[in-house]
Coordinates of N, CA and C in Angstrom, one line a residue:
X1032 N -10.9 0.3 -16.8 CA -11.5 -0.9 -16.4 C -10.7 -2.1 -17.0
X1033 N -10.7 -2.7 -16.0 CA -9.5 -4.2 -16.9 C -10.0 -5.5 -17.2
X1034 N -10.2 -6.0 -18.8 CA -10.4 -6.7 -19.2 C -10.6 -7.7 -18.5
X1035 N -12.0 -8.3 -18.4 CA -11.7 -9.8 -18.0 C -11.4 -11.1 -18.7
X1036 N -11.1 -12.3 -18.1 CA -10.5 -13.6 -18.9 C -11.8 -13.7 -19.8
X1037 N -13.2 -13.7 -19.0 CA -14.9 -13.6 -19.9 C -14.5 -12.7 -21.1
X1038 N -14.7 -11.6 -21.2 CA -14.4 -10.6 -22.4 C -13.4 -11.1 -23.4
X1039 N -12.5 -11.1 -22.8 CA -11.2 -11.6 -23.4 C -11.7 -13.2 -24.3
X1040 N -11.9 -14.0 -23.6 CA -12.9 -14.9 -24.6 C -14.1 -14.8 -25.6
X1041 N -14.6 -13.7 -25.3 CA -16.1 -13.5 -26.3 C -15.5 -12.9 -27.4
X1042 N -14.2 -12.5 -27.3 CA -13.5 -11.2 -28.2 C -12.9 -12.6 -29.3
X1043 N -12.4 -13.8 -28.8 CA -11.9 -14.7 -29.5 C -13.2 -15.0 -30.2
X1044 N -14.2 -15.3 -29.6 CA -15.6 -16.4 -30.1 C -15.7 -15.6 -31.2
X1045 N -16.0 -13.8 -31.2 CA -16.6 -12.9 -31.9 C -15.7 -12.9 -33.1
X1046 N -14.8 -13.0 -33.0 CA -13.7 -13.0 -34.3 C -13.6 -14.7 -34.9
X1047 N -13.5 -15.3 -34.5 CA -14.2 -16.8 -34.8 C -15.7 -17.6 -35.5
X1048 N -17.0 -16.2 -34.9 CA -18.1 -16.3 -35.2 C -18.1 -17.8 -34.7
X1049 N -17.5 -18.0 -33.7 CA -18.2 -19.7 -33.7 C -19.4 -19.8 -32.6
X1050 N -20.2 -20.5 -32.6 CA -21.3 -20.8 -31.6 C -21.2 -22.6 -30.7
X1051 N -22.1 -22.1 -30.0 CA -22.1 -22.9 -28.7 C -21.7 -24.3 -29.0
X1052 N -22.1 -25.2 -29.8 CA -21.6 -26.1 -30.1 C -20.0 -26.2 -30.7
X1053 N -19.3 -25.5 -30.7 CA -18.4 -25.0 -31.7 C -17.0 -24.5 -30.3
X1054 N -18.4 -23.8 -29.9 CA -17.5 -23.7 -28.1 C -16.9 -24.8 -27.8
X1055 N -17.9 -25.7 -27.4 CA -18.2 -26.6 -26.8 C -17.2 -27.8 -26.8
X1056 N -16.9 -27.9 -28.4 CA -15.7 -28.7 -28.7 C -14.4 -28.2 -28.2
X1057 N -14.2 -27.1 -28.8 CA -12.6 -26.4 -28.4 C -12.6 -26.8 -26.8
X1058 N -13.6 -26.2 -25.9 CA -13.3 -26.3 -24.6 C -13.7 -27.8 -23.9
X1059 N -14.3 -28.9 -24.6 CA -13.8 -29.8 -24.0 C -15.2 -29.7 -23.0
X1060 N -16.3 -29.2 -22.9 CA -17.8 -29.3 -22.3 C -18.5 -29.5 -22.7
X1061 N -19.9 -29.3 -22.2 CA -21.4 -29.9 -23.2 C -22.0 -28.5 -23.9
X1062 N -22.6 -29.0 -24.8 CA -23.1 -27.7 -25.3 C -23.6 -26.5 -24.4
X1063 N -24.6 -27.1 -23.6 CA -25.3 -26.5 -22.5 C -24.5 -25.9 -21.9
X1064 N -23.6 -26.3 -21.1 CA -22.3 -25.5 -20.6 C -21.5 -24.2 -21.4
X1065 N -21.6 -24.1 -22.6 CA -20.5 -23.3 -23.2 C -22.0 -22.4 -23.4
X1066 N -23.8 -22.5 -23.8 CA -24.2 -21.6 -23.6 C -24.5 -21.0 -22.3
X1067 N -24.1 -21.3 -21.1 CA -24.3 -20.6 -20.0 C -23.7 -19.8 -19.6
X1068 N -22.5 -19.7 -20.2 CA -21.0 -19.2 -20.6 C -21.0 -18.3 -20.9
X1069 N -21.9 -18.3 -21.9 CA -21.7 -17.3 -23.4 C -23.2 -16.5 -22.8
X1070 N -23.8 -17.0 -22.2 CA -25.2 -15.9 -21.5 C -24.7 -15.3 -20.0
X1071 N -23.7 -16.1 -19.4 CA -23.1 -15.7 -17.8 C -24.8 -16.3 -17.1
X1072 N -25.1 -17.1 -17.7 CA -26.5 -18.0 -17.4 C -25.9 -19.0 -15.8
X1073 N -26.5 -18.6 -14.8 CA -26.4 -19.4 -13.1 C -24.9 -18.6 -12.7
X1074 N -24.4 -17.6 -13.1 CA -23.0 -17.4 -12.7 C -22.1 -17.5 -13.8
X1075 N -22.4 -18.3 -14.9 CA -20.9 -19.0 -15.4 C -20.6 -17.9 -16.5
X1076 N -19.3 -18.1 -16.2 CA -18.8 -17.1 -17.4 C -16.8 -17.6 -17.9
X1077 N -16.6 -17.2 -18.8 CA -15.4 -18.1 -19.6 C -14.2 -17.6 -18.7
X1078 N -13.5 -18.5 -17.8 CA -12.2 -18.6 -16.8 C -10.9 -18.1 -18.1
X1079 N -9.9 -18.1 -17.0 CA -8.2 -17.8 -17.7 C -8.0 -18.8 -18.6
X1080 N -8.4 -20.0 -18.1 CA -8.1 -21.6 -18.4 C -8.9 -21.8 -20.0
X1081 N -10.3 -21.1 -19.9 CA -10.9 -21.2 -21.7 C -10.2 -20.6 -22.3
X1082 N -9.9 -18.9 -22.0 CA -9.1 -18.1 -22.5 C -7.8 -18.8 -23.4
X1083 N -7.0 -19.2 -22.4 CA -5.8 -20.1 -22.9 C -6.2 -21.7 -23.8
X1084 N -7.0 -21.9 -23.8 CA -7.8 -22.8 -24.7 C -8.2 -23.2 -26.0
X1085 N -8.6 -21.6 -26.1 CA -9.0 -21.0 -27.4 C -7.7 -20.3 -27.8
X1086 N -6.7 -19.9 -27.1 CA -5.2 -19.5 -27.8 C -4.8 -20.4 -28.0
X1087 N -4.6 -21.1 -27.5 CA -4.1 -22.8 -28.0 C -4.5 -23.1 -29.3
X1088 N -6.3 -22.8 -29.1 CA -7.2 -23.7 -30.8 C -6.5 -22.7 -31.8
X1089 N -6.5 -21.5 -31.4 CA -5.8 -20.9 -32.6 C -4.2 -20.8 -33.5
X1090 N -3.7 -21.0 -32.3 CA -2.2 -21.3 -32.4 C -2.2 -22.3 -33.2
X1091 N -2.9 -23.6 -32.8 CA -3.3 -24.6 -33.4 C -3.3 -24.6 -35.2
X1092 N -4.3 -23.5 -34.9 CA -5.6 -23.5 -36.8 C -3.7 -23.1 -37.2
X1093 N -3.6 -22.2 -36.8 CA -2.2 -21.4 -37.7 C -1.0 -22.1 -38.2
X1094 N -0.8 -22.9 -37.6 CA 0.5 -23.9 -37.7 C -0.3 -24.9 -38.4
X1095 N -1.4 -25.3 -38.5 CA -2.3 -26.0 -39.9 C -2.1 -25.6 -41.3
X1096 N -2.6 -24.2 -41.1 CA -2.2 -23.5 -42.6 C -0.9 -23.3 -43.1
X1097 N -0.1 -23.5 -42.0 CA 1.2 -22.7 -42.6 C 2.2 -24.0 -43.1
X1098 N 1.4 -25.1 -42.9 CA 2.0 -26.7 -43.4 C 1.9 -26.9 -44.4

């Protein structure tokens, strides 16, 4: 079974422990939006584009620390 870009994002959030509001920022939507996401609430569930988002926010945090 091959991972989706969804999965692949919850795997980031879950190792982050961050929540909906917390989403919300990284990706740049409203709260509401990043929990409909995070429930697959009307359809929605986290694209390639959050995925690479949240690699970014992390790339990010790392090159913070390492300054």
């Amino acid at each position: 079974m091959e991972v989706t870009p969804h999965d692949r994002t919850l795997q980031l959030i879950t190792a982050l422990d961050y929540n909906a509001r917390q989403i919300a920022q990284v990706l740049g939507i409203s709260t509401r939006g990043a929990s409909y996401k995070l429930s697959r609430e009307k359809g929605n569930q986290f694209t390639e584009s959050d995925f690479e988002k949240f690699k970014n926010f992390i790339e990010n945090l790392k090159q913070a620390v390492q300054q």
